[in-house]
Amino acid sequence: MSNARILVVEDDPEISEMIADTLRRRGHVVDVTHSGAEFVQRLKDGEYSLVILDRLLPDAEGAELCRSLRQAGDDVLVFMITAQDALEDKLEGLEAGADDYLTKPFAFAEMAMRVETLLRRADRTAGAQDEELRIGPLCLDRARKKVTVDDAPIELTATEFSLLAHLMQHTDRPVDRMELLNAVWGYDFDPQTNVVEVYILYLRRKLLRATKDVVLRNVRGFGYVLEIESDALEQSSQ
């Protein structure tokens, strides 16, 4: 994993500098800003591999900022931090398009480990040998980081892209949630987390809007599998 350029968006100067110092000592280039307005301007001015985004800023709500990024098609990695520790708050942050979520107070060593896990995962996806994966009309292009159905694009977050890529690599069998946790998120989450189920739901919704020919099925007791719908198979064989 190469050293990354990271933007820290945190209104508490002490916390933001401790985050920045931790990451700089690990070789990363880190910029710091303290408001939503500054965050938006920074993204316009330069390219970042990852953003560490506080959920509660003086002039903006982090989840809304993240949602706006995704709606604009920006797939920069977003690592959200917040003092809100309710499950509903975590799910809202993930639903907005965050790639990971950490509640305060946290250990800065854990924060750095999780940031670098996200960066390694992005590097693995970009450097994968098989540049294209296909199932029916669904195509995932690793090199261009694009997903299309009959050449029409589907907008996915970086996490949704990695999840779909892993499922498309293993269409011969169901993939269980622990395998997905390790392959997509890259480390052990709380075993009680439902982050896999949440992202399966998001991905299934986007696929359903794009095509009825490829379905993401839940195989009870075994996991998840992508399949070509039977009607589509019959049509392709005629």
mmCIF file of C-alpha atoms in Angstrom:
data_model
loop_
_atom_site.group_PDB
_atom_site.id
_atom_site.type_symbol
_atom_site.label_atom_id
_atom_site.label_comp_id
_atom_site.label_asym_id
_atom_site.label_seq_id
_atom_site.Cartn_x
_atom_site.Cartn_y
_atom_site.Cartn_z
ATOM 1 C CA MET A 1 0.000 0.000 0.000
ATOM 2 C CA SER A 2 1.418 3.353 -1.037
ATOM 3 C CA ASN A 3 1.290 6.388 1.224
ATOM 4 C CA ALA A 4 -2.012 8.193 0.795
ATOM 5 C CA ARG A 5 -3.228 11.762 0.778
ATOM 6 C CA ILE A 6 -5.883 12.038 3.477
ATOM 7 C CA LEU A 7 -8.251 14.842 4.443
ATOM 8 C CA VAL A 8 -9.326 15.101 8.108
ATOM 9 C CA VAL A 9 -12.600 16.987 8.662
ATOM 10 C CA GLU A 10 -13.022 17.437 12.436
ATOM 11 C CA ASP A 11 -14.059 20.574 14.311
ATOM 12 C CA ASP A 12 -12.162 19.726 17.515
ATOM 13 C CA PRO A 13 -8.595 21.034 16.941
ATOM 14 C CA GLU A 14 -7.044 18.676 19.492
ATOM 15 C CA ILE A 15 -8.652 15.547 18.047
ATOM 16 C CA SER A 16 -7.968 16.568 14.462
ATOM 17 C CA GLU A 17 -4.286 17.194 15.153
ATOM 18 C CA MET A 18 -3.900 13.889 17.001
ATOM 19 C CA ILE A 19 -5.488 12.061 14.071
ATOM 20 C CA ALA A 20 -3.264 13.907 11.610
ATOM 21 C CA ASP A 21 -0.110 13.321 13.669
ATOM 22 C CA THR A 22 -0.860 9.579 13.977
ATOM 23 C CA LEU A 23 -1.299 9.220 10.222
ATOM 24 C CA ARG A 24 1.661 11.430 9.313
ATOM 25 C CA ARG A 25 3.944 9.296 11.476
ATOM 26 C CA ARG A 26 2.803 6.334 9.348
ATOM 27 C CA GLY A 27 3.926 8.155 6.203
ATOM 28 C CA HIS A 28 0.667 9.625 4.922
ATOM 29 C CA VAL A 29 0.144 13.174 3.667
ATOM 30 C CA VAL A 30 -2.611 14.731 5.776
ATOM 31 C CA ASP A 31 -4.586 17.949 5.414
ATOM 32 C CA VAL A 32 -6.902 19.182 8.173
ATOM 33 C CA THR A 33 -10.064 21.246 7.969
ATOM 34 C CA HIS A 34 -12.717 22.059 10.547
ATOM 35 C CA SER A 35 -16.003 22.727 8.729
ATOM 36 C CA GLY A 36 -18.261 21.405 6.017
ATOM 37 C CA ALA A 37 -17.669 24.438 3.810
ATOM 38 C CA GLU A 38 -13.890 24.001 4.011
ATOM 39 C CA PHE A 39 -14.316 20.289 3.286
ATOM 40 C CA VAL A 40 -16.248 20.958 0.071
ATOM 41 C CA GLN A 41 -13.644 23.489 -1.069
ATOM 42 C CA ARG A 42 -10.731 21.157 -0.292
ATOM 43 C CA LEU A 43 -12.250 18.408 -2.426
ATOM 44 C CA LYS A 44 -12.608 20.853 -5.310
ATOM 45 C CA ASP A 45 -8.985 21.941 -4.968
ATOM 46 C CA GLY A 46 -7.283 18.536 -4.744
ATOM 47 C CA GLU A 47 -7.566 14.766 -4.953
ATOM 48 C CA TYR A 48 -7.654 12.622 -1.823
ATOM 49 C CA SER A 49 -7.499 8.870 -1.342
ATOM 50 C CA LEU A 50 -9.582 9.000 1.829
ATOM 51 C CA VAL A 51 -11.569 11.451 3.963
ATOM 52 C CA ILE A 52 -11.939 11.157 7.739
ATOM 53 C CA LEU A 53 -15.263 12.891 8.299
ATOM 54 C CA ASP A 54 -16.762 13.915 11.634
ATOM 55 C CA ARG A 55 -20.493 13.294 11.817
ATOM 56 C CA LEU A 56 -21.271 16.553 13.646
ATOM 57 C CA LEU A 57 -19.668 19.715 12.252
ATOM 58 C CA PRO A 58 -20.528 23.303 13.220
ATOM 59 C CA ASP A 59 -22.050 24.096 9.825
ATOM 60 C CA ALA A 60 -23.004 20.699 8.390
ATOM 61 C CA GLU A 61 -24.032 17.113 9.122
ATOM 62 C CA GLY A 62 -21.421 14.567 8.079
ATOM 63 C CA ALA A 63 -23.878 11.998 6.762
ATOM 64 C CA GLU A 64 -25.480 14.607 4.502
ATOM 65 C CA LEU A 65 -22.067 15.654 3.196
ATOM 66 C CA CYS A 66 -21.253 12.030 2.457
ATOM 67 C CA ARG A 67 -24.602 11.472 0.760
ATOM 68 C CA SER A 68 -24.004 14.514 -1.450
ATOM 69 C CA LEU A 69 -20.609 13.123 -2.445
ATOM 70 C CA ARG A 70 -22.120 9.812 -3.519
ATOM 71 C CA GLN A 71 -24.964 11.454 -5.399
ATOM 72 C CA ALA A 72 -22.373 13.461 -7.310
ATOM 73 C CA GLY A 73 -20.569 10.226 -8.239
ATOM 74 C CA ASP A 74 -17.510 10.826 -6.038
ATOM 75 C CA ASP A 75 -16.171 7.469 -4.821
ATOM 76 C CA VAL A 76 -13.470 8.798 -2.457
ATOM 77 C CA LEU A 77 -13.179 6.548 0.602
ATOM 78 C CA VAL A 78 -15.051 8.011 3.587
ATOM 79 C CA PHE A 79 -14.166 7.016 7.154
ATOM 80 C CA MET A 80 -16.791 8.540 9.447
ATOM 81 C CA ILE A 81 -16.177 9.341 13.118
ATOM 82 C CA THR A 82 -18.741 10.483 15.655
ATOM 83 C CA ALA A 83 -19.750 10.634 19.285
ATOM 84 C CA GLN A 84 -23.131 9.141 18.325
ATOM 85 C CA ASP A 85 -22.907 5.457 19.163
ATOM 86 C CA ALA A 86 -26.488 4.248 18.643
ATOM 87 C CA LEU A 87 -26.888 1.500 16.052
ATOM 88 C CA GLU A 88 -29.324 3.680 14.113
ATOM 89 C CA ASP A 89 -26.675 6.405 13.816
ATOM 90 C CA LYS A 90 -24.099 3.939 12.504
ATOM 91 C CA LEU A 91 -26.545 2.548 9.952
ATOM 92 C CA GLU A 92 -27.466 6.047 8.820
ATOM 93 C CA GLY A 93 -23.802 6.859 8.254
ATOM 94 C CA LEU A 94 -23.275 3.655 6.270
ATOM 95 C CA GLU A 95 -26.458 4.216 4.287
ATOM 96 C CA ALA A 96 -25.184 7.687 3.361
ATOM 97 C CA GLY A 97 -22.197 6.001 1.714
ATOM 98 C CA ALA A 98 -19.514 5.859 4.408
ATOM 99 C CA ASP A 99 -17.032 3.007 3.981
ATOM 100 C CA ASP A 100 -16.382 2.605 7.710
ATOM 101 C CA TYR A 101 -17.631 4.141 10.960
ATOM 102 C CA LEU A 102 -15.886 4.597 14.315
ATOM 103 C CA THR A 103 -17.383 6.049 17.498
ATOM 104 C CA LYS A 104 -15.605 8.351 19.954
ATOM 105 C CA PRO A 105 -13.665 7.923 22.105
ATOM 106 C CA PHE A 106 -11.419 5.643 20.068
ATOM 107 C CA ALA A 107 -7.829 4.464 20.137
ATOM 108 C CA PHE A 108 -5.801 6.310 17.514
ATOM 109 C CA ALA A 109 -3.890 3.111 16.708
ATOM 110 C CA GLU A 110 -7.182 1.380 15.857
ATOM 111 C CA MET A 111 -8.251 4.350 13.770
ATOM 112 C CA ALA A 112 -5.007 4.185 11.783
ATOM 113 C CA MET A 113 -5.326 0.427 11.304
ATOM 114 C CA ARG A 114 -8.864 0.732 9.982
ATOM 115 C CA VAL A 115 -7.927 3.605 7.658
ATOM 116 C CA GLU A 116 -5.058 1.598 6.201
ATOM 117 C CA THR A 117 -7.309 -1.448 5.832
ATOM 118 C CA LEU A 118 -9.632 0.622 3.637
ATOM 119 C CA LEU A 119 -6.674 1.860 1.585
ATOM 120 C CA ARG A 120 -5.283 -1.664 1.126
ATOM 121 C CA ARG A 121 -8.683 -2.902 0.021
ATOM 122 C CA ALA A 122 -8.885 -0.139 -2.586
ATOM 123 C CA ASP A 123 -5.382 -1.021 -3.808
ATOM 124 C CA ARG A 124 -6.299 -4.710 -4.121
ATOM 125 C CA THR A 125 -9.412 -3.890 -6.103
ATOM 126 C CA ALA A 126 -7.542 -1.545 -8.437
ATOM 127 C CA GLY A 127 -4.699 -4.022 -8.971
ATOM 128 C CA ALA A 128 -6.724 -7.196 -9.438
ATOM 129 C CA GLN A 129 -5.655 -9.364 -12.378
ATOM 130 C CA ASP A 130 -9.125 -9.908 -13.848
ATOM 131 C CA GLU A 131 -10.062 -6.448 -15.032
ATOM 132 C CA GLU A 132 -13.619 -7.399 -16.013
ATOM 133 C CA LEU A 133 -16.162 -9.611 -14.306
ATOM 134 C CA ARG A 134 -19.452 -10.503 -16.005
ATOM 135 C CA ILE A 135 -22.689 -12.254 -15.190
ATOM 136 C CA GLY A 136 -25.499 -11.903 -17.700
ATOM 137 C CA PRO A 137 -25.828 -8.208 -18.649
ATOM 138 C CA LEU A 138 -23.947 -7.128 -15.502
ATOM 139 C CA CYS A 139 -20.322 -6.072 -16.027
ATOM 140 C CA LEU A 140 -17.814 -4.888 -13.410
ATOM 141 C CA ASP A 141 -14.689 -3.193 -14.762
ATOM 142 C CA ARG A 142 -11.995 -3.137 -12.082
ATOM 143 C CA ALA A 143 -9.561 -0.948 -13.991
ATOM 144 C CA ARG A 144 -12.106 1.802 -14.671
ATOM 145 C CA LYS A 145 -14.007 1.198 -11.421
ATOM 146 C CA LYS A 146 -17.300 1.052 -13.286
ATOM 147 C CA VAL A 147 -20.328 -1.211 -13.114
ATOM 148 C CA THR A 148 -22.762 -1.355 -16.022
ATOM 149 C CA VAL A 149 -25.864 -3.235 -17.136
ATOM 150 C CA ASP A 150 -26.065 -3.351 -20.938
ATOM 151 C CA ASP A 151 -23.609 -0.424 -20.968
ATOM 152 C CA ALA A 152 -25.812 1.687 -18.669
ATOM 153 C CA PRO A 153 -23.819 2.703 -15.544
ATOM 154 C CA ILE A 154 -24.759 1.820 -11.968
ATOM 155 C CA GLU A 155 -23.420 4.227 -9.342
ATOM 156 C CA LEU A 156 -21.861 2.322 -6.423
ATOM 157 C CA THR A 157 -19.840 3.394 -3.405
ATOM 158 C CA ALA A 158 -16.355 1.927 -2.996
ATOM 159 C CA THR A 159 -17.662 -0.573 -0.449
ATOM 160 C CA GLU A 160 -20.587 -1.617 -2.653
ATOM 161 C CA PHE A 161 -18.147 -2.040 -5.547
ATOM 162 C CA SER A 162 -15.874 -4.328 -3.490
ATOM 163 C CA LEU A 163 -18.862 -6.325 -2.239
ATOM 164 C CA LEU A 164 -20.196 -6.832 -5.756
ATOM 165 C CA ALA A 165 -16.739 -7.767 -7.060
ATOM 166 C CA HIS A 166 -16.357 -10.503 -4.441
ATOM 167 C CA LEU A 167 -19.806 -11.890 -5.144
ATOM 168 C CA MET A 168 -19.131 -11.867 -8.897
ATOM 169 C CA GLN A 169 -15.909 -13.810 -8.342
ATOM 170 C CA HIS A 170 -17.841 -16.554 -6.548
ATOM 171 C CA THR A 171 -21.068 -17.052 -8.477
ATOM 172 C CA ASP A 172 -20.579 -20.826 -8.204
ATOM 173 C CA ARG A 173 -21.474 -20.886 -4.499
ATOM 174 C CA PRO A 174 -23.099 -18.893 -1.683
ATOM 175 C CA VAL A 175 -20.710 -16.561 0.165
ATOM 176 C CA ASP A 176 -21.286 -16.339 3.903
ATOM 177 C CA ARG A 177 -21.218 -13.148 5.961
ATOM 178 C CA MET A 178 -17.896 -13.868 7.710
ATOM 179 C CA GLU A 179 -16.149 -14.339 4.370
ATOM 180 C CA LEU A 180 -17.634 -11.046 3.187
ATOM 181 C CA LEU A 181 -16.543 -9.267 6.385
ATOM 182 C CA ASN A 182 -12.966 -10.426 5.875
ATOM 183 C CA ALA A 183 -12.846 -9.940 2.109
ATOM 184 C CA VAL A 184 -14.639 -6.609 1.846
ATOM 185 C CA TRP A 185 -14.010 -4.885 5.165
ATOM 186 C CA GLY A 186 -10.653 -6.553 5.712
ATOM 187 C CA TYR A 187 -10.755 -7.132 9.467
ATOM 188 C CA ASP A 188 -13.009 -8.553 12.144
ATOM 189 C CA PHE A 189 -15.992 -6.382 12.947
ATOM 190 C CA ASP A 190 -18.041 -6.892 16.073
ATOM 191 C CA PRO A 191 -19.611 -10.326 15.373
ATOM 192 C CA GLN A 192 -22.992 -8.798 16.232
ATOM 193 C CA THR A 193 -22.701 -6.172 13.494
ATOM 194 C CA ASN A 194 -25.191 -6.243 10.647
ATOM 195 C CA VAL A 195 -23.007 -4.201 8.281
ATOM 196 C CA VAL A 196 -23.035 -7.056 5.735
ATOM 197 C CA GLU A 197 -26.813 -7.277 5.762
ATOM 198 C CA VAL A 198 -27.093 -3.493 5.425
ATOM 199 C CA TYR A 199 -24.801 -3.372 2.394
ATOM 200 C CA ILE A 200 -26.424 -6.425 0.801
ATOM 201 C CA LEU A 201 -29.711 -4.511 1.036
ATOM 202 C CA TYR A 202 -28.219 -1.394 -0.582
ATOM 203 C CA LEU A 203 -26.599 -3.416 -3.361
ATOM 204 C CA ARG A 204 -29.748 -5.473 -3.996
ATOM 205 C CA ARG A 205 -31.830 -2.291 -4.342
ATOM 206 C CA LYS A 206 -29.438 -0.806 -6.885
ATOM 207 C CA LEU A 207 -29.283 -4.021 -8.909
ATOM 208 C CA LEU A 208 -33.082 -4.326 -8.927
ATOM 209 C CA ARG A 209 -33.398 -0.792 -10.269
ATOM 210 C CA ALA A 210 -30.915 -1.602 -13.045
ATOM 211 C CA THR A 211 -31.926 -5.106 -14.151
ATOM 212 C CA LYS A 212 -34.344 -7.955 -13.483
ATOM 213 C CA ASP A 213 -31.998 -10.454 -15.154
ATOM 214 C CA VAL A 214 -29.450 -10.722 -12.317
ATOM 215 C CA VAL A 215 -30.629 -11.285 -8.750
ATOM 216 C CA LEU A 216 -28.800 -11.206 -5.426
ATOM 217 C CA ARG A 217 -30.285 -14.088 -3.453
ATOM 218 C CA ASN A 218 -30.144 -14.945 0.226
ATOM 219 C CA VAL A 219 -29.481 -18.680 0.562
ATOM 220 C CA ARG A 220 -30.810 -19.328 4.042
ATOM 221 C CA GLY A 221 -28.123 -20.692 6.347
ATOM 222 C CA PHE A 222 -25.356 -20.371 3.734
ATOM 223 C CA GLY A 223 -25.005 -16.766 2.618
ATOM 224 C CA TYR A 224 -25.507 -14.782 -0.577
ATOM 225 C CA VAL A 225 -25.134 -15.549 -4.256
ATOM 226 C CA LEU A 226 -25.586 -13.704 -7.562
ATOM 227 C CA GLU A 227 -27.642 -15.604 -10.122
ATOM 228 C CA ILE A 228 -29.045 -15.045 -13.585
ATOM 229 C CA GLU A 229 -32.831 -15.053 -13.373
ATOM 230 C CA SER A 230 -34.373 -18.176 -14.898
ATOM 231 C CA ASP A 231 -36.364 -16.214 -17.521
ATOM 232 C CA ALA A 232 -33.186 -14.534 -18.709
ATOM 233 C CA LEU A 233 -31.438 -17.900 -18.953
ATOM 234 C CA GLU A 234 -34.270 -19.315 -21.072
ATOM 235 C CA GLN A 235 -34.202 -16.344 -23.415
ATOM 236 C CA SER A 236 -30.424 -16.530 -23.862
ATOM 237 C CA SER A 237 -30.610 -20.246 -24.751
ATOM 238 C CA GLN A 238 -33.264 -19.764 -27.432
#
